[in-house]
Tab-separated table of N, CA and C in Angstrom:
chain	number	residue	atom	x	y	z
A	1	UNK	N	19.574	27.370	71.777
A	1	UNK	CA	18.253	26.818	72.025
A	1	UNK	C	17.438	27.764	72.911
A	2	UNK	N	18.181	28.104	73.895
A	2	UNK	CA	17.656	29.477	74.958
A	2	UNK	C	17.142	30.558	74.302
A	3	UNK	N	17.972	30.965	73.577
A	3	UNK	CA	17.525	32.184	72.662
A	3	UNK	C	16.472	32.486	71.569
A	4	UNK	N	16.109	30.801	70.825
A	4	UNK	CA	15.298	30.744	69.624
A	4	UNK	C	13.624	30.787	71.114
A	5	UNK	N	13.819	29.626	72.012
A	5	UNK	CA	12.686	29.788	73.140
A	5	UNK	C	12.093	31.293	73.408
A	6	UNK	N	13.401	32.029	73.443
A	6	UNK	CA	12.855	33.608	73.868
A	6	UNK	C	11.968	34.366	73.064
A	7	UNK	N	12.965	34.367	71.989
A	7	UNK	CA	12.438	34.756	70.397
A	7	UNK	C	11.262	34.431	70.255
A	8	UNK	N	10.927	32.968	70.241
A	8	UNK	CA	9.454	32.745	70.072
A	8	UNK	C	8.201	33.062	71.070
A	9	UNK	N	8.879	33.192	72.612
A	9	UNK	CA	8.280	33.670	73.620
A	9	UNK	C	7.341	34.894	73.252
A	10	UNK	N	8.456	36.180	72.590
A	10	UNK	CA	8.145	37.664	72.100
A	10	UNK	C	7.535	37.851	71.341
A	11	UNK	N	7.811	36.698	70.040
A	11	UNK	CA	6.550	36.954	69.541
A	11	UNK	C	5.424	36.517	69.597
A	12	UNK	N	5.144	35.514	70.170
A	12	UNK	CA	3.916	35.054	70.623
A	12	UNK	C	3.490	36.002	71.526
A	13	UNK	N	3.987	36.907	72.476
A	13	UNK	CA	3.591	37.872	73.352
A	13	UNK	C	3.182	39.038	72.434
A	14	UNK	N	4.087	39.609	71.631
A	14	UNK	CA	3.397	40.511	70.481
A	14	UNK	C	2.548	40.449	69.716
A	15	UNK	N	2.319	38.885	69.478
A	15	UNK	CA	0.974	38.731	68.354
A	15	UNK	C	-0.341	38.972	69.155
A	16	UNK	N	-0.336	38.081	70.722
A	16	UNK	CA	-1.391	38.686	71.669
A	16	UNK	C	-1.720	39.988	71.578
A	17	UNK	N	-0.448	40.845	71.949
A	17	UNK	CA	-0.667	42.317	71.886
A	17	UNK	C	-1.786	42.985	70.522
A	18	UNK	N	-0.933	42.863	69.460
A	18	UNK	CA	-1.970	43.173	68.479
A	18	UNK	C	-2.996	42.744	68.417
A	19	UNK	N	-3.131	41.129	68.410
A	19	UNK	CA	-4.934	40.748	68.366
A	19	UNK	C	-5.323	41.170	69.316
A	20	UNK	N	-5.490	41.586	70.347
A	20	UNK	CA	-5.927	41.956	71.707
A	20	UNK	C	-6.487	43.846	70.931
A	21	UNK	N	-5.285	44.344	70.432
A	21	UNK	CA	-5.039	45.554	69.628
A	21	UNK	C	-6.316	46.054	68.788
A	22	UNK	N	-6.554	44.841	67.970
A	22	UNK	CA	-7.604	44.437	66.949
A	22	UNK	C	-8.763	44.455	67.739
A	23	UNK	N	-9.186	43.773	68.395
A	23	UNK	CA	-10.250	44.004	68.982
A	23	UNK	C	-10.753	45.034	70.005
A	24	UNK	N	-10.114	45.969	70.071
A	24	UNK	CA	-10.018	47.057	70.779
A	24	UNK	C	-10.605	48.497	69.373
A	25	UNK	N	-10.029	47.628	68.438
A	25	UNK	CA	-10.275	48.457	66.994
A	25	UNK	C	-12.014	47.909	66.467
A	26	UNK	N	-12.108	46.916	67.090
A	26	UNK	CA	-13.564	46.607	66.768
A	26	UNK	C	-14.761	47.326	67.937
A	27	UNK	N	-14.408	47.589	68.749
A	27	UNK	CA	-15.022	48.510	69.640
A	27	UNK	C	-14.797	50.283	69.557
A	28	UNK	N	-13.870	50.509	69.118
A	28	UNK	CA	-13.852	51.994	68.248
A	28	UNK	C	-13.510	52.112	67.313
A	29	UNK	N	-14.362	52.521	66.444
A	29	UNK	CA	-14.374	52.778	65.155
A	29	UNK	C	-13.241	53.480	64.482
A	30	UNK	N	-12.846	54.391	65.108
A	30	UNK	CA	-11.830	55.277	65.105
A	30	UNK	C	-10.436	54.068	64.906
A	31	UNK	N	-10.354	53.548	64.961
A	31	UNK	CA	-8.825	52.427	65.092
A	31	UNK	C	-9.081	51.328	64.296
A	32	UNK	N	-7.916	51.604	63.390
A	32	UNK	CA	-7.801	50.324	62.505
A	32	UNK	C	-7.863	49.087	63.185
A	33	UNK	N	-8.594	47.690	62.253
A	33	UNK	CA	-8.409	46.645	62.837
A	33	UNK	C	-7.639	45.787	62.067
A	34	UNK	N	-7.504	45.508	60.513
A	34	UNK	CA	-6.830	45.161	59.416
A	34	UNK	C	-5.642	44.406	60.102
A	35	UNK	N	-4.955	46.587	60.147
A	35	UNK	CA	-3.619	45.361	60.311
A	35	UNK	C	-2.987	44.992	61.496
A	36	UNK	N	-4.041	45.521	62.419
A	36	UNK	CA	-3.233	44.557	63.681
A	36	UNK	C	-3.328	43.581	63.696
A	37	UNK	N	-5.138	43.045	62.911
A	37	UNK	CA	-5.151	41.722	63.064
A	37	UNK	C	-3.942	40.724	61.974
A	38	UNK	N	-3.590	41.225	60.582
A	38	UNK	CA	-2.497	40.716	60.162
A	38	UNK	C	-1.335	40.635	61.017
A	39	UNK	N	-0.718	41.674	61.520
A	39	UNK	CA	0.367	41.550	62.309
A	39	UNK	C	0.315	40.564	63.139
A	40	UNK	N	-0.647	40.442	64.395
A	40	UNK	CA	-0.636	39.571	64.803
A	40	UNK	C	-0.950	38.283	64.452
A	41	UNK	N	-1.800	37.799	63.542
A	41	UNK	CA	-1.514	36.622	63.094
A	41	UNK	C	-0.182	36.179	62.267
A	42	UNK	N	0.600	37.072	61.961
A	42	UNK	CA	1.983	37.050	61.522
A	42	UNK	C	2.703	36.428	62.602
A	43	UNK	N	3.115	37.140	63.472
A	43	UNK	CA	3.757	36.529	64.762
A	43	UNK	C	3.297	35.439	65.114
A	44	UNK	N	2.071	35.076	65.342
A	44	UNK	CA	2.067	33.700	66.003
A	44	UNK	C	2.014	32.637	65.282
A	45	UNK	N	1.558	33.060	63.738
A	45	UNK	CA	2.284	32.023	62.940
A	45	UNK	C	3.870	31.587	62.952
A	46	UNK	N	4.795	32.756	63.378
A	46	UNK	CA	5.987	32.756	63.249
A	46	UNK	C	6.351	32.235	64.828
A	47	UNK	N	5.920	32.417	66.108
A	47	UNK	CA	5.761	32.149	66.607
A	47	UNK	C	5.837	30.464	67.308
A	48	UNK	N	5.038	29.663	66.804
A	48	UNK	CA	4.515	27.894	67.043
A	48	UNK	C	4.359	27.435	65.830
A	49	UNK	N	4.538	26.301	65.609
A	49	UNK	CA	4.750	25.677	64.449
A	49	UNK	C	3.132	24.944	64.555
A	50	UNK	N	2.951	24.467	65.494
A	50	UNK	CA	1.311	24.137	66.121
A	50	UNK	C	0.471	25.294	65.325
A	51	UNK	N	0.473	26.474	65.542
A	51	UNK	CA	-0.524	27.456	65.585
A	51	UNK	C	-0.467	27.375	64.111
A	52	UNK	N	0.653	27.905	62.946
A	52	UNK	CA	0.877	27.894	62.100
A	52	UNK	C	0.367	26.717	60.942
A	53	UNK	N	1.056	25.061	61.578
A	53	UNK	CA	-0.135	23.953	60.903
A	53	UNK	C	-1.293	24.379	61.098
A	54	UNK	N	-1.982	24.863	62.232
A	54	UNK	CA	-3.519	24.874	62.455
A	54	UNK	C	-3.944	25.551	61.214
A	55	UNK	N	-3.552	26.874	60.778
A	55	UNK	CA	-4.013	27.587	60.168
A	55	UNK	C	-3.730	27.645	58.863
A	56	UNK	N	-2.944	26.963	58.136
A	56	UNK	CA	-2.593	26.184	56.673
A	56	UNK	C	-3.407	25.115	56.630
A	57	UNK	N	-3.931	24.530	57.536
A	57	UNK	CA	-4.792	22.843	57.551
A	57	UNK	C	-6.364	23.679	57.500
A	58	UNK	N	-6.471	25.106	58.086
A	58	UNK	CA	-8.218	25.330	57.932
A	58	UNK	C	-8.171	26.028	56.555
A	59	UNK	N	-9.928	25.045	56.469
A	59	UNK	CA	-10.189	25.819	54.833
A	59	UNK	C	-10.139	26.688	54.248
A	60	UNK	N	-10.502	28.300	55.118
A	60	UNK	CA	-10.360	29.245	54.958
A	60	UNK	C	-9.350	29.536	54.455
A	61	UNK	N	-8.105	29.688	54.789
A	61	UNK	CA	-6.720	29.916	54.501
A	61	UNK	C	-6.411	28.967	53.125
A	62	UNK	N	-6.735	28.145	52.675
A	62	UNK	CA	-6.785	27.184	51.800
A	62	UNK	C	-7.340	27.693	50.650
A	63	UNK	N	-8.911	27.950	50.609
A	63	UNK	CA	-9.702	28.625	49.636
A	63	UNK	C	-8.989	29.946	49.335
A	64	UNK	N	-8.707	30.954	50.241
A	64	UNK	CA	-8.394	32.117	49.545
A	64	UNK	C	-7.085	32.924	49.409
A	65	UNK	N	-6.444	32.140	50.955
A	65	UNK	CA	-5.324	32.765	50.676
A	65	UNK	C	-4.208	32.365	50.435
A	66	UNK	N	-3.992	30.841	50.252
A	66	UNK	CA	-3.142	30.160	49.486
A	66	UNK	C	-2.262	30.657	48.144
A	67	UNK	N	-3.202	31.271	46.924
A	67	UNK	CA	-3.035	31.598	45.879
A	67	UNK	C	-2.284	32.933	46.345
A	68	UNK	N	-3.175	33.532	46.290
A	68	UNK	CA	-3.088	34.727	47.495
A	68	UNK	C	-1.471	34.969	47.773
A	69	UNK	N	-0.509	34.253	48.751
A	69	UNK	CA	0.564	34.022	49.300
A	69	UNK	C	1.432	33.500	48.457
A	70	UNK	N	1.243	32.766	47.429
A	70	UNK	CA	2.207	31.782	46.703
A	70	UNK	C	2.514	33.035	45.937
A	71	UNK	N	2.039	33.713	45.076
A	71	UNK	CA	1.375	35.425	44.179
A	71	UNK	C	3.182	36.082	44.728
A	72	UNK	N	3.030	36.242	46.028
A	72	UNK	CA	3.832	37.600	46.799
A	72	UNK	C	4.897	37.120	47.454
A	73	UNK	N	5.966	37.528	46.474
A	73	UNK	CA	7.461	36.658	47.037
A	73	UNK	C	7.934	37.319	48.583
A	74	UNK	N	7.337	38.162	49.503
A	74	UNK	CA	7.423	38.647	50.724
A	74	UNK	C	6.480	38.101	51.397
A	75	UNK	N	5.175	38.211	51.587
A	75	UNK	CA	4.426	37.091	52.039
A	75	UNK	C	4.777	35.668	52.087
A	76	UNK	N	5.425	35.377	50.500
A	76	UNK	CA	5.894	33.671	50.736
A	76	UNK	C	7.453	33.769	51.781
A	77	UNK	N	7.989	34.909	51.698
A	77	UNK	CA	9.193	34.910	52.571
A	77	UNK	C	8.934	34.867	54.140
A	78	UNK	N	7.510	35.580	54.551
A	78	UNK	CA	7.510	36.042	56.160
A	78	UNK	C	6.987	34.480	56.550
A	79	UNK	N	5.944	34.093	55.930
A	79	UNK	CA	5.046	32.880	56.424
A	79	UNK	C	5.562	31.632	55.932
A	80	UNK	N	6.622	30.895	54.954
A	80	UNK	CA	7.111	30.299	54.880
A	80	UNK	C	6.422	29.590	54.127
């Protein structure tokens, strides 16, 4: 139980990192923003089960990337 807590601790600390990452990429042009911002929304989906409903329940994610995810047997593997 200690260990899955940690696990999820890190990545919730890593997904910060990248989105934090991402927007650092929106202030210089020079630096991708793409995929930090994927990465990190990876992790904190993987991360909280909270954060993860949130973002399967908004429309956005619904309208486009539903299909999208169901499509890509690695995508359907990381995000569940």
């Amino acid at each position: 139980m200690k260990l899955r807590y940690i696990y999820q601790s890190v990545l919730f600390i890593i997904g910060l990192f990248f989105i934090l990452l991402e927007f650092v990429g929106l202030l210089l042009p020079i630096a991708p923003q793409v995929p930090f911002f994927i990465i990190g929304a990876i992790c904190l989906m993987k991360s909280s089960n909270r954060i993860r409903d949130w973002v399967k329940q908004h429309a956005l994610y619904k309208k486009h990337r539903q299909k999208f995810i169901e499509k890509s047997k690695l995508l359907k593997r990381i995000l569940g």
